[in-house]
mmCIF file of C-alpha atoms in Angstrom:
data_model
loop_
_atom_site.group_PDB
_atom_site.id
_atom_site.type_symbol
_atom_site.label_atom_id
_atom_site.label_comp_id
_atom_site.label_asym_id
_atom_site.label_seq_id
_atom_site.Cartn_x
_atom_site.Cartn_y
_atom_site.Cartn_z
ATOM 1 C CA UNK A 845 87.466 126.674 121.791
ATOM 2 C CA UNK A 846 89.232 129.808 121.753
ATOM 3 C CA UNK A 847 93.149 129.747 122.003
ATOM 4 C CA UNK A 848 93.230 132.941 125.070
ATOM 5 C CA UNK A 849 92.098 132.946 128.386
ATOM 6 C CA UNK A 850 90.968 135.869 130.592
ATOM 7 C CA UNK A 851 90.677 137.108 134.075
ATOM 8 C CA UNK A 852 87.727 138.766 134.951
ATOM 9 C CA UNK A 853 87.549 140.696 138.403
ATOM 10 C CA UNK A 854 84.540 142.393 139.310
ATOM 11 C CA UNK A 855 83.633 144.650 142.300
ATOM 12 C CA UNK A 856 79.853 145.231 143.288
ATOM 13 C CA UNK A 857 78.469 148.059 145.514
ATOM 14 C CA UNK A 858 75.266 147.608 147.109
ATOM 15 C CA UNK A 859 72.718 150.010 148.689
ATOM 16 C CA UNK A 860 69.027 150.406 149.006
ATOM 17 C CA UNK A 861 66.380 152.591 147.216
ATOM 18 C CA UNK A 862 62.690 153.016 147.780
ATOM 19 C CA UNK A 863 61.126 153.837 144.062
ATOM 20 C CA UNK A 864 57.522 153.220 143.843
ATOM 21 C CA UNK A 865 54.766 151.731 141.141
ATOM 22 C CA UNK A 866 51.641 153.718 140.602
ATOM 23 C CA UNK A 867 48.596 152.387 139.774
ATOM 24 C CA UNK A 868 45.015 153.192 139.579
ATOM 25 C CA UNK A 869 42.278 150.245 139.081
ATOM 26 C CA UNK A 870 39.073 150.542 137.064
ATOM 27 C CA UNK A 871 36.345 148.658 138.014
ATOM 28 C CA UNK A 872 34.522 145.786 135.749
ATOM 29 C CA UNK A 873 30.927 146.255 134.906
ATOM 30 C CA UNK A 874 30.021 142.747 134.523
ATOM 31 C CA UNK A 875 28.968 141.281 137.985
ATOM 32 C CA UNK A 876 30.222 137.983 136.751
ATOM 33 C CA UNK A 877 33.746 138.872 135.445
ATOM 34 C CA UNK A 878 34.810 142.197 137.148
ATOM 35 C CA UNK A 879 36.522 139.884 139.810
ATOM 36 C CA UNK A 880 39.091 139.551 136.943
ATOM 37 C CA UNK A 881 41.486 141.777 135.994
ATOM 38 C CA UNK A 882 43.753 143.038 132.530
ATOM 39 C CA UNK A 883 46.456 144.848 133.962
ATOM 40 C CA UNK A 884 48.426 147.798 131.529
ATOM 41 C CA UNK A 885 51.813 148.434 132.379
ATOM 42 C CA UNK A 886 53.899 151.594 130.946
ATOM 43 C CA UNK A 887 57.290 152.351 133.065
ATOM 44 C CA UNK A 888 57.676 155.944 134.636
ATOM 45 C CA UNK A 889 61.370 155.789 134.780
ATOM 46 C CA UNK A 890 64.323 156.816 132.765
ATOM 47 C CA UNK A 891 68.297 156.501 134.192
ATOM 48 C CA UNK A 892 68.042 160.202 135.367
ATOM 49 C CA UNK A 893 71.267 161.762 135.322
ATOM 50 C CA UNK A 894 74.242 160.521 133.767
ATOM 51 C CA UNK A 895 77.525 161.205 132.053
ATOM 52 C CA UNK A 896 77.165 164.262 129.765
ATOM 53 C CA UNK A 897 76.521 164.537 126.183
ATOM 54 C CA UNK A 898 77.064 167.642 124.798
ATOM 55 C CA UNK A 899 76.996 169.371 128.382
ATOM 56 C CA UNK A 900 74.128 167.442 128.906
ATOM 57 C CA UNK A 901 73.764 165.177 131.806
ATOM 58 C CA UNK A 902 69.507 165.326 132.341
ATOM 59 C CA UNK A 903 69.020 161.691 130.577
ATOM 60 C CA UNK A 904 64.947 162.464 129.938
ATOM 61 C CA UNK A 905 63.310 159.487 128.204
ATOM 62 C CA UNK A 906 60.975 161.172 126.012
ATOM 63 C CA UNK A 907 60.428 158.387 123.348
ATOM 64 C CA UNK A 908 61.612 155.878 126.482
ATOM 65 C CA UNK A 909 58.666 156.168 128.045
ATOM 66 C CA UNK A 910 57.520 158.987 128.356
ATOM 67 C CA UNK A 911 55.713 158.079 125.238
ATOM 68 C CA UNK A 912 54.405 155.045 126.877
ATOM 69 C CA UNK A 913 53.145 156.918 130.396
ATOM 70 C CA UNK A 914 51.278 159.111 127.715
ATOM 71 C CA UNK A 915 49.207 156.343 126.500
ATOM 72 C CA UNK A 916 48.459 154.675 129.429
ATOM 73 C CA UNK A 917 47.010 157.660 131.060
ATOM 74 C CA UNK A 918 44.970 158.356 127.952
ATOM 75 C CA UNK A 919 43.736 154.461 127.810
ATOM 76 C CA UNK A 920 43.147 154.838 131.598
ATOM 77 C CA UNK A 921 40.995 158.589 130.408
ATOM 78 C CA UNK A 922 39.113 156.364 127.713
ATOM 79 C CA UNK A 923 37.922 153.396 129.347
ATOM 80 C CA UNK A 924 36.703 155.602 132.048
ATOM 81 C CA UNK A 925 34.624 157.657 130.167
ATOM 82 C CA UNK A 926 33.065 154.451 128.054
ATOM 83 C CA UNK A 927 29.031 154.944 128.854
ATOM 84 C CA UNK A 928 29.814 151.608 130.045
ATOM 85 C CA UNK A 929 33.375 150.321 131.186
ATOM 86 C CA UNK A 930 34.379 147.093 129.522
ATOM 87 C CA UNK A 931 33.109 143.935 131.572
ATOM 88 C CA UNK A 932 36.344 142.964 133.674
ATOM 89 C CA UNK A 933 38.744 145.465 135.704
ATOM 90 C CA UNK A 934 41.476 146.784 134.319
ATOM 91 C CA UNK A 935 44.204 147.793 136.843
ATOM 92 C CA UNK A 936 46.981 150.603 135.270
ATOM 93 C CA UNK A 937 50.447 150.185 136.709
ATOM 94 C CA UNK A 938 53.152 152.958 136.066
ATOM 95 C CA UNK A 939 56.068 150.609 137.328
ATOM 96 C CA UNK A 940 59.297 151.891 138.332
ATOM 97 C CA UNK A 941 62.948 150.290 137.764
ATOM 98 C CA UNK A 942 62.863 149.198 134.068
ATOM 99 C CA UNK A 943 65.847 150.371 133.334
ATOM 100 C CA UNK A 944 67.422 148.666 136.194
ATOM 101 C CA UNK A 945 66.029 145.013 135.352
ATOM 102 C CA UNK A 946 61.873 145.354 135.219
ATOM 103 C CA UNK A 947 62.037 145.463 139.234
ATOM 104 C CA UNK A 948 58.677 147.373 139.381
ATOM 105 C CA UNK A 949 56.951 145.214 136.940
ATOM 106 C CA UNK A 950 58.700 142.014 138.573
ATOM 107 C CA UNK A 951 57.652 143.472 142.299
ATOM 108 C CA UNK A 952 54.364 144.032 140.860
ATOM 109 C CA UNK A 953 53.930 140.523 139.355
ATOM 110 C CA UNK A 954 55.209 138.932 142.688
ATOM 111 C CA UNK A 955 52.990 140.322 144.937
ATOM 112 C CA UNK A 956 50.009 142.226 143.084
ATOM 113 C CA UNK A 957 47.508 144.375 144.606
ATOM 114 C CA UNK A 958 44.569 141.768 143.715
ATOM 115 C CA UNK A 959 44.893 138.074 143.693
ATOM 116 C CA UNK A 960 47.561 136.908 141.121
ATOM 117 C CA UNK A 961 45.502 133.898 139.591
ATOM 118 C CA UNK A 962 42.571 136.528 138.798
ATOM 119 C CA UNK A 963 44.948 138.567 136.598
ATOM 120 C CA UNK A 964 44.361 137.281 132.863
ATOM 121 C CA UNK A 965 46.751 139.268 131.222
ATOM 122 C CA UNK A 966 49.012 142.120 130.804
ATOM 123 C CA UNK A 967 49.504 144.540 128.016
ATOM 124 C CA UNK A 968 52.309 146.655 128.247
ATOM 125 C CA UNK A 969 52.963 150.144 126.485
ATOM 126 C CA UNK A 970 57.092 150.964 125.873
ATOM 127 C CA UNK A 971 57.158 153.843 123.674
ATOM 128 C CA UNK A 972 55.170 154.914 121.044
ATOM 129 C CA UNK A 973 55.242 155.600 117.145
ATOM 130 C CA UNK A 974 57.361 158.942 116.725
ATOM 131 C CA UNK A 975 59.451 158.013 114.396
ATOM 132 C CA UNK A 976 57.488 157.615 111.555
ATOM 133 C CA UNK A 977 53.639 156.412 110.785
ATOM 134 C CA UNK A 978 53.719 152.860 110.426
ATOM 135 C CA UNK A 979 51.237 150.738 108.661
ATOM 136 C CA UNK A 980 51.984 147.120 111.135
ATOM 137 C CA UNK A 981 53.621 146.751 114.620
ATOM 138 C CA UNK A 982 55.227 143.810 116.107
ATOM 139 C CA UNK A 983 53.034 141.973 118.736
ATOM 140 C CA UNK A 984 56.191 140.254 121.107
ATOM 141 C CA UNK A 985 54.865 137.315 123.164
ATOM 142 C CA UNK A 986 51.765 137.654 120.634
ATOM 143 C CA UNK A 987 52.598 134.226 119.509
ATOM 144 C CA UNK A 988 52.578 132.537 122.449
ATOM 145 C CA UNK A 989 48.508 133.170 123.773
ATOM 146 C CA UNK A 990 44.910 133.608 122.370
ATOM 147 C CA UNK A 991 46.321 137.699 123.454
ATOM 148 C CA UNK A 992 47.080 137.972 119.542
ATOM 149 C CA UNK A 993 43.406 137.859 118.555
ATOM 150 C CA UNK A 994 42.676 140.884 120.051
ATOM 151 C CA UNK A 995 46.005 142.393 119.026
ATOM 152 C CA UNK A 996 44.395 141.265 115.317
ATOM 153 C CA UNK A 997 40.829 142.401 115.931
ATOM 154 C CA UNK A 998 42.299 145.797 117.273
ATOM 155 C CA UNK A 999 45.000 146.321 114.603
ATOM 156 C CA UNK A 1000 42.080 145.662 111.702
ATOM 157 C CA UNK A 1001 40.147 148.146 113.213
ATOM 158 C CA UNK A 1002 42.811 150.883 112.307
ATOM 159 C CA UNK A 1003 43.969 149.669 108.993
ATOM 160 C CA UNK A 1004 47.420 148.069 110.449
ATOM 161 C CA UNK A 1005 48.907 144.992 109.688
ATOM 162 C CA UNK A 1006 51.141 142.497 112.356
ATOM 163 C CA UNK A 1007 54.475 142.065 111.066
ATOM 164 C CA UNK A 1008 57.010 139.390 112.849
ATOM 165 C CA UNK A 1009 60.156 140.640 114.945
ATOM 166 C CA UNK A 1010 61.977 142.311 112.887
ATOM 167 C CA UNK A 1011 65.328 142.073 115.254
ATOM 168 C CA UNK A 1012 65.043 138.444 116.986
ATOM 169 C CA UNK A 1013 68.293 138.340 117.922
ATOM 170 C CA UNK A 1014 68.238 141.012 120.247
ATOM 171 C CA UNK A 1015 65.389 138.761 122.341
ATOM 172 C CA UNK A 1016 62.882 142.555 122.986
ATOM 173 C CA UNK A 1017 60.503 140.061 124.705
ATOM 174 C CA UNK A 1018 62.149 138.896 127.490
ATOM 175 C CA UNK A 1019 63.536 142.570 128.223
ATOM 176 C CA UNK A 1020 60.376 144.898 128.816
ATOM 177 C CA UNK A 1021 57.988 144.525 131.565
ATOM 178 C CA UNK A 1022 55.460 141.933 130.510
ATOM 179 C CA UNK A 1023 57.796 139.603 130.676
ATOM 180 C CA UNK A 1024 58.007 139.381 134.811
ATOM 181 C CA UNK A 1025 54.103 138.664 134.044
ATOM 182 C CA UNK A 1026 54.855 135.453 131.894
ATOM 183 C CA UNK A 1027 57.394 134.560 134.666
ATOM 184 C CA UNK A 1028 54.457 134.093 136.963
ATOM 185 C CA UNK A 1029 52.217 132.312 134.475
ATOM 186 C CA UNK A 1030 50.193 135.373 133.182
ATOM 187 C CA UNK A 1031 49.671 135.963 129.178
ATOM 188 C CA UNK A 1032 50.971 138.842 128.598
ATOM 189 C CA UNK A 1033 51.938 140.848 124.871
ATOM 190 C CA UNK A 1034 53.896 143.938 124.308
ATOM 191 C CA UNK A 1035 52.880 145.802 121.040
ATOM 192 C CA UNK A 1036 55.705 148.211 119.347
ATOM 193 C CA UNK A 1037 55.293 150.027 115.872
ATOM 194 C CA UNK A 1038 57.051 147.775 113.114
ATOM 195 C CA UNK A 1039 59.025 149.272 110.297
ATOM 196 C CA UNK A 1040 56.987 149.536 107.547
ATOM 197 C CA UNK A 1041 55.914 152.933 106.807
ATOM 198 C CA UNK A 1042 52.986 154.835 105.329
ATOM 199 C CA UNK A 1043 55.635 156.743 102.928
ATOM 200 C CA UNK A 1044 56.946 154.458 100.912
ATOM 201 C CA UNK A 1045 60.197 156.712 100.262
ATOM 202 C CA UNK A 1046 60.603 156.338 104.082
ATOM 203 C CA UNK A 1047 62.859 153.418 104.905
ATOM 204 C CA UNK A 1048 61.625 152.269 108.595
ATOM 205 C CA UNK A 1049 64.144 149.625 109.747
ATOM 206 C CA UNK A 1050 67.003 152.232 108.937
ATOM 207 C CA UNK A 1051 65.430 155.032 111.038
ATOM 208 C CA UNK A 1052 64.355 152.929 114.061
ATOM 209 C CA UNK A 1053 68.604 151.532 113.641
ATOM 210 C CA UNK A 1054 69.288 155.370 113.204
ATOM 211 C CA UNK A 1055 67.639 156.247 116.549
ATOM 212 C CA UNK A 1056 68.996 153.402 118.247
ATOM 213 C CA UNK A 1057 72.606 154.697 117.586
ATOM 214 C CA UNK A 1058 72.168 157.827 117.802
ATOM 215 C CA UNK A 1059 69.309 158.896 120.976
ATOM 216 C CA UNK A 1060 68.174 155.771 123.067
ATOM 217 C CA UNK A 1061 69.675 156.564 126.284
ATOM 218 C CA UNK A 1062 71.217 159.614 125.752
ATOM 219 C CA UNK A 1063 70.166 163.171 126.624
ATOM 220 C CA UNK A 1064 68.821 163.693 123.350
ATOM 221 C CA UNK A 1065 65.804 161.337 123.907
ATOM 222 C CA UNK A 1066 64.570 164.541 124.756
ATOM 223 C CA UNK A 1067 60.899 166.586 123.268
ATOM 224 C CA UNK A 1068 63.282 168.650 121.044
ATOM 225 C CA UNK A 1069 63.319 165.422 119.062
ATOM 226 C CA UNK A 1070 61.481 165.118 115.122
ATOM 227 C CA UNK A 1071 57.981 163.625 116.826
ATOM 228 C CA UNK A 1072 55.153 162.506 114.687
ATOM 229 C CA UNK A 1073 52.290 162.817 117.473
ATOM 230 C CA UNK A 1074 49.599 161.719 114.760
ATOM 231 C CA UNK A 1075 51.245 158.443 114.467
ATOM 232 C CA UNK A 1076 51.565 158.068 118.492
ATOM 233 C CA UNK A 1077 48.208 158.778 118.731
ATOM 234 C CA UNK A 1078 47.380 156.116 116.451
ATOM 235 C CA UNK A 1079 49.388 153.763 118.417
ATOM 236 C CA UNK A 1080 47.751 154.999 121.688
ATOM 237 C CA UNK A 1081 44.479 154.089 120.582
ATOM 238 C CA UNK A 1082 45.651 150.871 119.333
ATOM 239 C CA UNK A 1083 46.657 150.167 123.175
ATOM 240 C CA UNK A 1084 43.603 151.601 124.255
ATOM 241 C CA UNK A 1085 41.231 149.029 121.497
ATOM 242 C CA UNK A 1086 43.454 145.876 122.543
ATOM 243 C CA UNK A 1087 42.990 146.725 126.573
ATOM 244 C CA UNK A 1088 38.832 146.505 125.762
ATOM 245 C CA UNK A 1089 38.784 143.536 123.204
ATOM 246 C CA UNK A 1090 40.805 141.555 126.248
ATOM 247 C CA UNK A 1091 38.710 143.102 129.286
ATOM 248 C CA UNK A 1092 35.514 142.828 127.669
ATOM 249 C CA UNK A 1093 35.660 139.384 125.881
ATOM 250 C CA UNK A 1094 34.255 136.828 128.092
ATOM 251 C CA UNK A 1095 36.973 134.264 126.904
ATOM 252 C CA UNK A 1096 39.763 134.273 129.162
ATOM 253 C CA UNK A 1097 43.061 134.819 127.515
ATOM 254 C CA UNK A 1098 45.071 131.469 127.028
ATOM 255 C CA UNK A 1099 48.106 130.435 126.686
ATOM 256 C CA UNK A 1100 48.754 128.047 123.236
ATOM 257 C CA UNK A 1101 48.309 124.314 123.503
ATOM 258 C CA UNK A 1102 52.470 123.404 123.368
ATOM 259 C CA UNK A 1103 53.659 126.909 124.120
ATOM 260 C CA UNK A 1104 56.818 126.631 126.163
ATOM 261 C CA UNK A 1105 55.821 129.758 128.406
ATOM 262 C CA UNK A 1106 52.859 128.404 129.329
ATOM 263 C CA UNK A 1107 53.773 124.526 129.742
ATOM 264 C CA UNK A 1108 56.723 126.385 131.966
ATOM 265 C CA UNK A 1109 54.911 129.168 133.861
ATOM 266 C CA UNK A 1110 51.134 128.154 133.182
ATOM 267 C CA UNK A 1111 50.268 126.765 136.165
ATOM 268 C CA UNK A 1112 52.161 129.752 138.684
ATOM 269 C CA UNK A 1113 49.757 132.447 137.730
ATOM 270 C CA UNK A 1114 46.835 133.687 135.833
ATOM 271 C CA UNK A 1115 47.229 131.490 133.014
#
């Protein structure tokens, strides 16, 4: 018990926007399993304009997500071009209103474009590795479905390792857009870069804190920014490897026997 009490007054404006998801579906080539669908999510919007940094009020989100948009167009490119596309759909959704509390994702989850119980799971893609090349990433919700196998298949493929969150307490999986998925009983997995690094002079954790203090949500999230596109494109590829192992394995993605998510949202949705 604190010895202090407060008043609190707040005052709320409300008006409406129309903002709108995008999304493109690619169609299963398995006659048996292209009724079911892997949806990738990447979010299209940044906050826009906003209070100026250095006379600069154009807030442009190129690490956040531009980054991400990136490689979900290129995994949407790849998985067309396959000789053969993988056995189940896969449906890409640029969602809007991330930064304003996942409302795209969340619309999109609510009231989905196919049935909802024939989704099986949703990868998303928020931001990619520009900060440095790392040799692991951090699979969130990976814990809680049979979605980390093919985050393990896919990461062994490319010589990466899966680290656990690094920063717990700041609870990254319940504030990115697979989350409104899990809501609705859907596996789901978000895969970031972790913070061990290919140079070993190169402390990771300190320049992903660095760029949190200093450019996420600013102005200077910007493509004037030190970018390492070789280790993005390594990360893009790992999205694109980890979309196929879960559209083309004839398993169904699972939730874990026990897992809260699933004994909570399980029965809602596609899981």
């Amino acid at each position: 018990e604190l010895p202090v009490e407060a008043a609190i007054k707040t005052v709320t404006r409300h008006n409406d926007v129309s903002c709108a998801n995008v999304a493109a579906i690619l169609q299963g080539s398995d006659p048996a399993l292209r009724h079911e669908f892997v949806v990738v999510t990447a979010h299209l919007d940044h906050l826009g304009m906003g209070q100026p940094v250095d006379g600069d009020a154009i807030y442009n989100g190129a690490y956040d997500n531009a980054t991400g948009i990136a490689a979900l167009i290129e995994a949407a490119r790849a998985l067309s071009s396959l000789p053969e596309p993988p056995s189940r759909s896969v449906i890409f959704v640029a969602v809007t209103g991330e930064e304003m509390g996942l409302i795209g994702a969340d619309y999109f989850a609510h009231y989905p474009t196919v049935p909802r119980e024939m989704i099986v799971a949703n990868i998303n893609i928020d931001g990619l590795a520009i900060l440095f090349d790392p040799v692991d990433v951090v699979a969130y919700g990976g814990e809680h479905s049979t979605l980390i196998k093919a985050v393990a298949r896919s990461t062994s493929r490319l010589g990466l390792t899966i680290s656990p969150d690094p920063m717990p307490e700041e609870a990254f999986f319940i504030r990115q857009d697979a989350y409104p998925f899990v809501l609705q009983g859907i596996p789901a997995v978000y895969v970031d870069n972790g913070t061990k690094t290919v140079d070993p002079d190169l402390d990771g954790a300190a320049r992903v804190q660095e760029w949190l203090e200093t450019l996420y949500h600013t102005p200077k999230d910007d493509i004037d920014q030190p970018m390492n596109f070789d280790a993005a494109a390594k990360h893009a590829r790992l999205h694109f490897l980890i979309a196929y192992e879960v559209a083309s394995n004839p398993e169904r993605p699972a939730w874990n026997p026990g897992d809260f998510f699933g004994e909570t949202f399980g029965r809602q949705g596609g899981g």
